Tab-separated table of C-alpha atoms (C1' of nucleotides) in Angstrom:
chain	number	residue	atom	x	y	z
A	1	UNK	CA	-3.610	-27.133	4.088
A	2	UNK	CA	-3.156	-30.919	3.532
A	3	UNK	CA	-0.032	-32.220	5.581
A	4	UNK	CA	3.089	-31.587	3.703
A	5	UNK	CA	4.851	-35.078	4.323
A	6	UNK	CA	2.330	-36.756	3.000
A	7	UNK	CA	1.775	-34.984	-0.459
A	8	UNK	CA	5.554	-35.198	-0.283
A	9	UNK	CA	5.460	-38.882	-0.072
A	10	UNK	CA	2.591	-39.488	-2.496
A	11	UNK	CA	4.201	-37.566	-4.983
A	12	UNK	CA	7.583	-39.505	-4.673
A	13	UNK	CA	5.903	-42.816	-4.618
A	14	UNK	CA	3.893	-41.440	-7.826
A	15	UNK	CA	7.094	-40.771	-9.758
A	16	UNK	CA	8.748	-44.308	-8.470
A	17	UNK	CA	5.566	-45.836	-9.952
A	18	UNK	CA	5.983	-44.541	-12.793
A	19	UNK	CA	9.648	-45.641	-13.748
A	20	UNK	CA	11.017	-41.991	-13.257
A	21	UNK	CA	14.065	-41.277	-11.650
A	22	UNK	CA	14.490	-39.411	-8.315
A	23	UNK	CA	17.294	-37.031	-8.821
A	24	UNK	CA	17.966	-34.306	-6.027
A	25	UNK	CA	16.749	-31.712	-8.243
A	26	UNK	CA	13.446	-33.234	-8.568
A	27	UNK	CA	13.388	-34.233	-4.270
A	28	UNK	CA	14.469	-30.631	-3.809
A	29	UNK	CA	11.382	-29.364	-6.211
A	30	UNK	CA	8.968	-31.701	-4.522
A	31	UNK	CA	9.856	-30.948	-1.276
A	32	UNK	CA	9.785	-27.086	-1.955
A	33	UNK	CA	6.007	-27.420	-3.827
A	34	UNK	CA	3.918	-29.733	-1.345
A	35	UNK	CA	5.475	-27.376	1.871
A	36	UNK	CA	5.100	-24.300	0.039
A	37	UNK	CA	2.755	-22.052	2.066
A	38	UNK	CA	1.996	-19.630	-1.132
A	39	UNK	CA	2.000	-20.447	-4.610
A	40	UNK	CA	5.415	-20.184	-6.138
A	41	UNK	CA	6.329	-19.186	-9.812
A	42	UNK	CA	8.512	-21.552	-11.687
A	43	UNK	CA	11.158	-18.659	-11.247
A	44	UNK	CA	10.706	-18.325	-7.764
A	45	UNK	CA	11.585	-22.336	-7.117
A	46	UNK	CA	14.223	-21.839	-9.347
A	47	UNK	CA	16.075	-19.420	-6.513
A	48	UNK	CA	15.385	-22.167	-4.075
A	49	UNK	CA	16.759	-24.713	-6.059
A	50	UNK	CA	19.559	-23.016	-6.435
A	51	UNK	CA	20.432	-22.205	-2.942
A	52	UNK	CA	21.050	-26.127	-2.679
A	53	UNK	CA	21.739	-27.061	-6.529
A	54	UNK	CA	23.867	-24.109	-7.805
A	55	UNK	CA	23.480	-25.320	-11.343
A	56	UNK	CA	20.722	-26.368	-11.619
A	57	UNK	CA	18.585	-25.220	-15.329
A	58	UNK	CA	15.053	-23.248	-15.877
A	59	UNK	CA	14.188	-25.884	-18.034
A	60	UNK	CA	14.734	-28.412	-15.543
A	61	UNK	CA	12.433	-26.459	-13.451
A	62	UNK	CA	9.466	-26.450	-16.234
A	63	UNK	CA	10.607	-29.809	-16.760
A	64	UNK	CA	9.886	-31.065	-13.287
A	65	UNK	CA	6.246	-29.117	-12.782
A	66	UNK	CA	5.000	-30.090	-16.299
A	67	UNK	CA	5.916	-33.563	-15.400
A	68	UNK	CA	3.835	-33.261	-11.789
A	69	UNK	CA	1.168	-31.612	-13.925
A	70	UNK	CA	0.608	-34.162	-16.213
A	71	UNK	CA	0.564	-36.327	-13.471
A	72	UNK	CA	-2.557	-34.335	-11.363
A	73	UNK	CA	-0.248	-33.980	-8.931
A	74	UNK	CA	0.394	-29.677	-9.963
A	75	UNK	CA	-2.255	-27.447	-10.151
A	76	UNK	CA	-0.830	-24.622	-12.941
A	77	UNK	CA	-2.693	-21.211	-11.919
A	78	UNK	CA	-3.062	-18.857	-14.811
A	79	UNK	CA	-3.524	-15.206	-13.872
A	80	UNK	CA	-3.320	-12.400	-16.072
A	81	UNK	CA	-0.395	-10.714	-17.369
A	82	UNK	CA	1.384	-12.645	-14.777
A	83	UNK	CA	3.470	-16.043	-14.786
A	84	UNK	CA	2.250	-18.972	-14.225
A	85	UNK	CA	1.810	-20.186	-10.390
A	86	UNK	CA	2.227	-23.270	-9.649
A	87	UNK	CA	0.244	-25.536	-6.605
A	88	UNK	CA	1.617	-28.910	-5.788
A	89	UNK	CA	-0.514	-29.014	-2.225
A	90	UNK	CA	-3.799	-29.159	-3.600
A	91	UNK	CA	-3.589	-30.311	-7.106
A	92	UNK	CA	-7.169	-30.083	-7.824
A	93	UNK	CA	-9.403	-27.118	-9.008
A	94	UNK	CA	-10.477	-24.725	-6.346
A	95	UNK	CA	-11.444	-21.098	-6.363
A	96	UNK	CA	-8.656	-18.660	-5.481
A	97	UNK	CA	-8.747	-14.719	-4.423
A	98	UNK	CA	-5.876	-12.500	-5.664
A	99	UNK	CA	-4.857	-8.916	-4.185
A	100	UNK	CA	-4.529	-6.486	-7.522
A	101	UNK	CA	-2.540	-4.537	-5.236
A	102	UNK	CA	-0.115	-6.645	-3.135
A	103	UNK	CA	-0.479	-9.426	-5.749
A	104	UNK	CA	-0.887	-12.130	-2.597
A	105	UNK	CA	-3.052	-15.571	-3.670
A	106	UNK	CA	-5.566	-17.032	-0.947
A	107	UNK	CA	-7.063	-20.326	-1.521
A	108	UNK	CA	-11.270	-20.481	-0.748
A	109	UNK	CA	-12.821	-23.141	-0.558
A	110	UNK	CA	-16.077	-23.176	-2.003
A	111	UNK	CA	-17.778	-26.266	-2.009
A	112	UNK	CA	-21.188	-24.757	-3.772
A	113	UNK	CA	-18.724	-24.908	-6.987
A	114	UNK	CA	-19.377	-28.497	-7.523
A	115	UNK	CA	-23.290	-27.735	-7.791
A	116	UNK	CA	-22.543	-24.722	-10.224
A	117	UNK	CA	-20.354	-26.941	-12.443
A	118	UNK	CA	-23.040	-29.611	-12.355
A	119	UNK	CA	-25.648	-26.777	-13.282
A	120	UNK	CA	-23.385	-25.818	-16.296
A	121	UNK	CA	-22.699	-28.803	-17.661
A	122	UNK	CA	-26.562	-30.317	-17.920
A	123	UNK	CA	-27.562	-26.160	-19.458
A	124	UNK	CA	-25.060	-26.704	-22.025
A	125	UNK	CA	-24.347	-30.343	-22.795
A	126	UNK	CA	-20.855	-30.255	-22.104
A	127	UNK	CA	-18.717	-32.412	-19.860
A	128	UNK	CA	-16.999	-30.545	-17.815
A	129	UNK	CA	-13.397	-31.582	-16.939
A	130	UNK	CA	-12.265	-28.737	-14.702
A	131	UNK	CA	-12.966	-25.188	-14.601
A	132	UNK	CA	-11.024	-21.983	-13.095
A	133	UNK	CA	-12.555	-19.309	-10.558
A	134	UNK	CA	-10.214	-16.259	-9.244
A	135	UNK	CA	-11.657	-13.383	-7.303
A	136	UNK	CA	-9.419	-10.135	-8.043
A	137	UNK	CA	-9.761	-7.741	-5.506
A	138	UNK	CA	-8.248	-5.547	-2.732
A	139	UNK	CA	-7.026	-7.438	0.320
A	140	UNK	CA	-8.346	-6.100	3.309
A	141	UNK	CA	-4.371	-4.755	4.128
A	142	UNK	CA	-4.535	-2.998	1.008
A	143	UNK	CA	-8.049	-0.989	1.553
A	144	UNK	CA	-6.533	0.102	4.868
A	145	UNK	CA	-3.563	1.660	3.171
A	146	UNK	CA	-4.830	3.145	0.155
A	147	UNK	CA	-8.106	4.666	2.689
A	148	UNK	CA	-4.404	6.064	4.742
A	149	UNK	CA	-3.172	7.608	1.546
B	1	UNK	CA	-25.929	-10.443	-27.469
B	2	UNK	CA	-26.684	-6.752	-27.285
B	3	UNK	CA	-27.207	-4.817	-30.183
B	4	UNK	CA	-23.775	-4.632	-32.165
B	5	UNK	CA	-25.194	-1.260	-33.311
B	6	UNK	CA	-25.563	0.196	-29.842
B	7	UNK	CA	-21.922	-0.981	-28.206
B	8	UNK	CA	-20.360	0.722	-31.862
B	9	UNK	CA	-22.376	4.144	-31.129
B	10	UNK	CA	-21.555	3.976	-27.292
B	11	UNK	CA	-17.828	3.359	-27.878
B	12	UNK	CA	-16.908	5.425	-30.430
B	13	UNK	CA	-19.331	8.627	-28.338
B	14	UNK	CA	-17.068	7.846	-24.948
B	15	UNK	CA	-13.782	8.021	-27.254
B	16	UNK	CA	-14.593	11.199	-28.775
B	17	UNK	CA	-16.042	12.768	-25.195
B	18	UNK	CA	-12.308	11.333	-24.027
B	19	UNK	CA	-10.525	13.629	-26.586
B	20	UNK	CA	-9.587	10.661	-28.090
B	21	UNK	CA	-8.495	10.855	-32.229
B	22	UNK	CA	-11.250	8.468	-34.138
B	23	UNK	CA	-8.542	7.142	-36.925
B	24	UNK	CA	-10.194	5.138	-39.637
B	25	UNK	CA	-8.394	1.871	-38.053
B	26	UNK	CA	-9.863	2.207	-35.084
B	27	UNK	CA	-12.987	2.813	-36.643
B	28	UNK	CA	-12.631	-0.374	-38.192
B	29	UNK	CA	-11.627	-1.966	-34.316
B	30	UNK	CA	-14.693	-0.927	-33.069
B	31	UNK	CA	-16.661	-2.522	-35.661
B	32	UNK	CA	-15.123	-6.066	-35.770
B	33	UNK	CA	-14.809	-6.032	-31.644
B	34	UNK	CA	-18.830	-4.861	-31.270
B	35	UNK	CA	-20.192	-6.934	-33.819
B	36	UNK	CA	-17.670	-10.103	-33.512
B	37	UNK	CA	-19.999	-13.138	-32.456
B	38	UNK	CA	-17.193	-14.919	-31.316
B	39	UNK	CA	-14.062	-14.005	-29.096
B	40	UNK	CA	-11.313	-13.218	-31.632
B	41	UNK	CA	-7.680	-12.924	-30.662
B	42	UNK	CA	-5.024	-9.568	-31.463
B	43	UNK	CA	-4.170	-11.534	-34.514
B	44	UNK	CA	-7.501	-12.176	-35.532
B	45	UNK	CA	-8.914	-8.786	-35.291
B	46	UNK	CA	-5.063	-8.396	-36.806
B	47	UNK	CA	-6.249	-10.233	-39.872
B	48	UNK	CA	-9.473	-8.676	-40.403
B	49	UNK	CA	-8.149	-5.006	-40.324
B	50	UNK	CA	-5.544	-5.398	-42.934
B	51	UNK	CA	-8.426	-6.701	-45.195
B	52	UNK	CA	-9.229	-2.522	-45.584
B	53	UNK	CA	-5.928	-1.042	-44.262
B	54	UNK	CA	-2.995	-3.402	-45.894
B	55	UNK	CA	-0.298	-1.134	-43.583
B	56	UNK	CA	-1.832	-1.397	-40.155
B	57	UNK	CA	0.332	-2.428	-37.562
B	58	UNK	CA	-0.189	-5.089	-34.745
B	59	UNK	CA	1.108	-2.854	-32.254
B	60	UNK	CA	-2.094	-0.507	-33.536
B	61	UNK	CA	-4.317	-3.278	-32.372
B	62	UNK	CA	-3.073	-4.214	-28.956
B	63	UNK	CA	-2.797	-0.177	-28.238
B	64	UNK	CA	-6.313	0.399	-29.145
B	65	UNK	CA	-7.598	-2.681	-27.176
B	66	UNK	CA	-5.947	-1.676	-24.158
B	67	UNK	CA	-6.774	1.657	-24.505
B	68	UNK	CA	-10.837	0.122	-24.333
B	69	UNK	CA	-9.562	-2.558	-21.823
B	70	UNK	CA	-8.839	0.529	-19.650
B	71	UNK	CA	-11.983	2.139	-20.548
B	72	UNK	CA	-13.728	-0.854	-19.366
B	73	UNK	CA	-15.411	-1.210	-22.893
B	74	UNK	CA	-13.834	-4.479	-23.601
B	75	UNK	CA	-13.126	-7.600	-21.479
B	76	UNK	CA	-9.693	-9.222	-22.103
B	77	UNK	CA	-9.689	-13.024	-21.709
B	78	UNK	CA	-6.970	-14.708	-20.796
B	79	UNK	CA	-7.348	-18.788	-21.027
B	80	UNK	CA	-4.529	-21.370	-20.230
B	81	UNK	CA	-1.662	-21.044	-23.041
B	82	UNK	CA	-3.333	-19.683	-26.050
B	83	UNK	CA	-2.919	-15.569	-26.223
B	84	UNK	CA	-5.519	-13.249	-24.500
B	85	UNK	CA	-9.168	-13.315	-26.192
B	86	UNK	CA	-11.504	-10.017	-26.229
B	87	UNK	CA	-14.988	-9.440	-25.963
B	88	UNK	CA	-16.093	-5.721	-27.302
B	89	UNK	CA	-20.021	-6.838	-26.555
B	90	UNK	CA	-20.404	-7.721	-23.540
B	91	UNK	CA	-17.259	-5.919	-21.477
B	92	UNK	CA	-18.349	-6.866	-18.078
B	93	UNK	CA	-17.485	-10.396	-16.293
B	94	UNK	CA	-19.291	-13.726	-17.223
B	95	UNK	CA	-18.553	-16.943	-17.087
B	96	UNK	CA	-17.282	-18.422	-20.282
B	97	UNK	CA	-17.585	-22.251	-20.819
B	98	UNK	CA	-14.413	-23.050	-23.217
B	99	UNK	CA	-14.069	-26.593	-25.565
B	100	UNK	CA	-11.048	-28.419	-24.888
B	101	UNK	CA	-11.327	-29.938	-28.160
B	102	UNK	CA	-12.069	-27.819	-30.687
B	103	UNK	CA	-11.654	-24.420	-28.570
B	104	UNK	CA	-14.729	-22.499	-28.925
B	105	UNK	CA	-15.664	-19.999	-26.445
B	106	UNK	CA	-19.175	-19.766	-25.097
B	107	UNK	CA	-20.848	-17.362	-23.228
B	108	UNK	CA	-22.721	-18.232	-20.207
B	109	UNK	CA	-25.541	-16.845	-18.265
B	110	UNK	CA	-24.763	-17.307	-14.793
B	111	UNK	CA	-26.495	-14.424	-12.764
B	112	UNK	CA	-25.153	-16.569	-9.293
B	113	UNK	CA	-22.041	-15.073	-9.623
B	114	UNK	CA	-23.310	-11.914	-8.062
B	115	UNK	CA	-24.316	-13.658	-4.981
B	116	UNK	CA	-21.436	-16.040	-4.880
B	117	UNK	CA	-18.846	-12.480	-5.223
B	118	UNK	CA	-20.824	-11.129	-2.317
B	119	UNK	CA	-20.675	-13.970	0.085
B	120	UNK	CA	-16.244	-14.453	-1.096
B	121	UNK	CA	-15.945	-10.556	0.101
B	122	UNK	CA	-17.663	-11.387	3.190
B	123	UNK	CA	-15.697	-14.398	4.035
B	124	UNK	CA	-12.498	-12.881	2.890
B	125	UNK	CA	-13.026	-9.150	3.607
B	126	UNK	CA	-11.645	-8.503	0.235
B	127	UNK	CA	-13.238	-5.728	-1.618
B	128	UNK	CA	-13.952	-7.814	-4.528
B	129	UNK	CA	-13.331	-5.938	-8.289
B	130	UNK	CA	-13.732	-8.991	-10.762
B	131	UNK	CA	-13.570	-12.354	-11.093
B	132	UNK	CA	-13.004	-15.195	-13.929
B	133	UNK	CA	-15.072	-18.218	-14.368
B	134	UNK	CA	-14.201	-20.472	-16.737
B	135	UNK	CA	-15.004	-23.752	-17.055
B	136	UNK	CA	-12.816	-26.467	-19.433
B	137	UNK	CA	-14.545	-29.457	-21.332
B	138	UNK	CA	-15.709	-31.169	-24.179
B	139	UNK	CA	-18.436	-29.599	-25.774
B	140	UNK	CA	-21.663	-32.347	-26.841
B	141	UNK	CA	-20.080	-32.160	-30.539
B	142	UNK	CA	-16.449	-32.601	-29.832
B	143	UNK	CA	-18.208	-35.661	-27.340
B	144	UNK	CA	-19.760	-37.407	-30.451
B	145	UNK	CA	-16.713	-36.951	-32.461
B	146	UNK	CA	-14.671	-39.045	-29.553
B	147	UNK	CA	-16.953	-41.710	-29.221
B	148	UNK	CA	-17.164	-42.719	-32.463
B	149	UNK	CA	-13.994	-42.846	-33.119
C	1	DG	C1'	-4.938	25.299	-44.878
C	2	DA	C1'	-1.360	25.377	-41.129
C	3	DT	C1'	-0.294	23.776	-36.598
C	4	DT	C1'	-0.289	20.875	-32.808
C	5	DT	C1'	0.068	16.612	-30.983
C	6	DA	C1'	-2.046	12.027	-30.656
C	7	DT	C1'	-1.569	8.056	-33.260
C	8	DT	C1'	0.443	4.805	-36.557
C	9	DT	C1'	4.073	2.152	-38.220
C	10	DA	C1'	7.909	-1.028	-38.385
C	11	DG	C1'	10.893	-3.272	-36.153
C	12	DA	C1'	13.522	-4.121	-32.045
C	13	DA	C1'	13.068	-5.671	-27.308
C	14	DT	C1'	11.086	-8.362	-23.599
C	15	DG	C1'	9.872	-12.195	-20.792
C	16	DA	C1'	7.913	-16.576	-19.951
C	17	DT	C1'	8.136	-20.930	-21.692
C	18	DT	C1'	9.624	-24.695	-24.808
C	19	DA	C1'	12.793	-27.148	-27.842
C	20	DT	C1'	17.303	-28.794	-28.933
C	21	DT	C1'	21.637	-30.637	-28.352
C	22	DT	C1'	25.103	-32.444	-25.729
C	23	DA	C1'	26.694	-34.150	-21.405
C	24	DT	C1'	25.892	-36.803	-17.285
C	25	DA	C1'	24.582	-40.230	-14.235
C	26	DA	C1'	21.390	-43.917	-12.749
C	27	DA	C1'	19.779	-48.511	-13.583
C	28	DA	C1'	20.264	-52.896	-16.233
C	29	DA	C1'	22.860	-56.284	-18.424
C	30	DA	C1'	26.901	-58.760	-19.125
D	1	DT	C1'	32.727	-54.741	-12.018
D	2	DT	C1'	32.506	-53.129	-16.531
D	3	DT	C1'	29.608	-52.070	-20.242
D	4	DT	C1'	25.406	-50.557	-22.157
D	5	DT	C1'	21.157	-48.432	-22.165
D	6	DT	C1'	18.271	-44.806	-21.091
D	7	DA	C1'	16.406	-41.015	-18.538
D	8	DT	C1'	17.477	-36.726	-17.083
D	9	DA	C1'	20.262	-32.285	-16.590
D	10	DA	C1'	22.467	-28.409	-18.455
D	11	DA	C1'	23.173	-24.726	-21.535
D	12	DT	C1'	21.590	-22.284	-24.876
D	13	DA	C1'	18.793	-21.270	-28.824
D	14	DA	C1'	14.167	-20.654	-30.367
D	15	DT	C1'	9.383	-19.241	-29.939
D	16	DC	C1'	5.393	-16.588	-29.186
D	17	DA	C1'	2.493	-13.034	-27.475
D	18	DT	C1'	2.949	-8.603	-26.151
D	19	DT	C1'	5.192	-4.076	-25.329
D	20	DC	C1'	8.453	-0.479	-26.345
D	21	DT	C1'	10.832	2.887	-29.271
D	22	DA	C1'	11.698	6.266	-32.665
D	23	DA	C1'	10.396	8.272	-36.717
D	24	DA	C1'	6.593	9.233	-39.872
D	25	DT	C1'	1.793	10.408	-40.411
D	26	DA	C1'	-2.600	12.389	-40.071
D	27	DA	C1'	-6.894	14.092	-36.956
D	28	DA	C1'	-8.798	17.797	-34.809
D	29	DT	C1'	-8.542	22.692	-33.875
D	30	DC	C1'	-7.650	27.291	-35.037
DNA sequence: GATTTATTTAGAATGATTATTTATAAAAAA
DNA sequence: TTTTTTATAAATAATCATTCTAAATAAATC
């Protein structure tokens, strides 16, 4: 995990850069996505938010994250059925390995991916911007209990 | 692609050996999702249908796809945004390799995948069901069109 | 052909996300 | 400071894919 803080203060300086404004609502968000140890669903920061910023909106919420997404600074993870997940720690493509049964998200890394996406792209003449991998499975937790049941 | 012909008979045998009713519309499913070259949508296949049976309903569709989905005979898709995409000819996971510009789906060989599976469950100690591979881009067409313009 | 029961239909319901409109508050200008 | 401009927030309506529901229909079996 890259050091909270810092993604914290990158992303801050990012928006300053850009002319936006730094309400508390968006601090709050940032703060909440670069520490966040799983990988929160818009509705999920929403009851954070709240906690500090009673009335604060949903759409400010999907506001906020599409913002950061646009920006590179968001990863949006797309699972089935599912909401969307959002990663504001590491922004950038990377494999991920879901638990059908507990529904928990691991990050891998899996640095052979950048070979495999090089491989693609020359086989089929595309370029290649970014690409998704997600590993569904049963966590190891999981096996235990269903083996117990 | 594998013989249309062969996924139709194999489908419509492992309905019938399910007990399963063989109505003329999902007769008509089986036809379009076996012998589809592409990766149509619930409306698509939607659109096609009602070509022979004017009164069919979209729930009818996404009933009979799941029903397959759970049979393992067809391979939902599910890509950033647009609605789920399904594959009735090749039902087991492969990468796909999807055009950001002009988004059509391709299939992609990528026999890898095995191995790379294998070595994530060992890493992880997840017992790994199935994964999705994707990768986003501009495809050598949708490439030309950008350049010269 | 009559019966049983899975399936179809049509439309309502859902749930995540986006759009819209108005209100608010931060920065800029006066 | 006051005024003005502009971005953003809030509340709510709208959207879209998908699922659910209840009543009508028709496939398979006898």
């Amino acid at each position: 995990m890259i050091d909270p803080e810092e993604r914290l203060e990158r992303m801050t300086r990012l928006l300053r850069e850009k002319g936006c404004r730094l309400t508390p609502q968006r601090l709050a968000l940032l703060k909440i996505i670069a520490r966040a140890e799983g990988h929160p669903s818009a509705e999920r920061i929403y009851e954070l938010i709240k906690k500090d910023f009673p009335t604060t909106s949903l759409a400010t919420i999907y506001n906020t994250l599409n913002l950061l997404k646009d920006m590179g600074e968001v990863l949006e993870l797309n699972f089935d059925n599912l909401g969307s997940r959002y990663d504001g720690n590491k922004p950038y493509p990377h494999p991920h390995i879901i638990c059908l049964a507990c529904g928990q998200i691991l990050d891998s890394e899996f640095m052979a991916m950048a070979g495999v996406a090089l491989e693609m792209a020359q086989k089929t003449g595309f370029h290649i911007t970014h690409y998704h991998l997600n590993f569904f499975g049963l966590c190891p937790e999981c096996q235990q209990k269903k083996a117990n049941s």
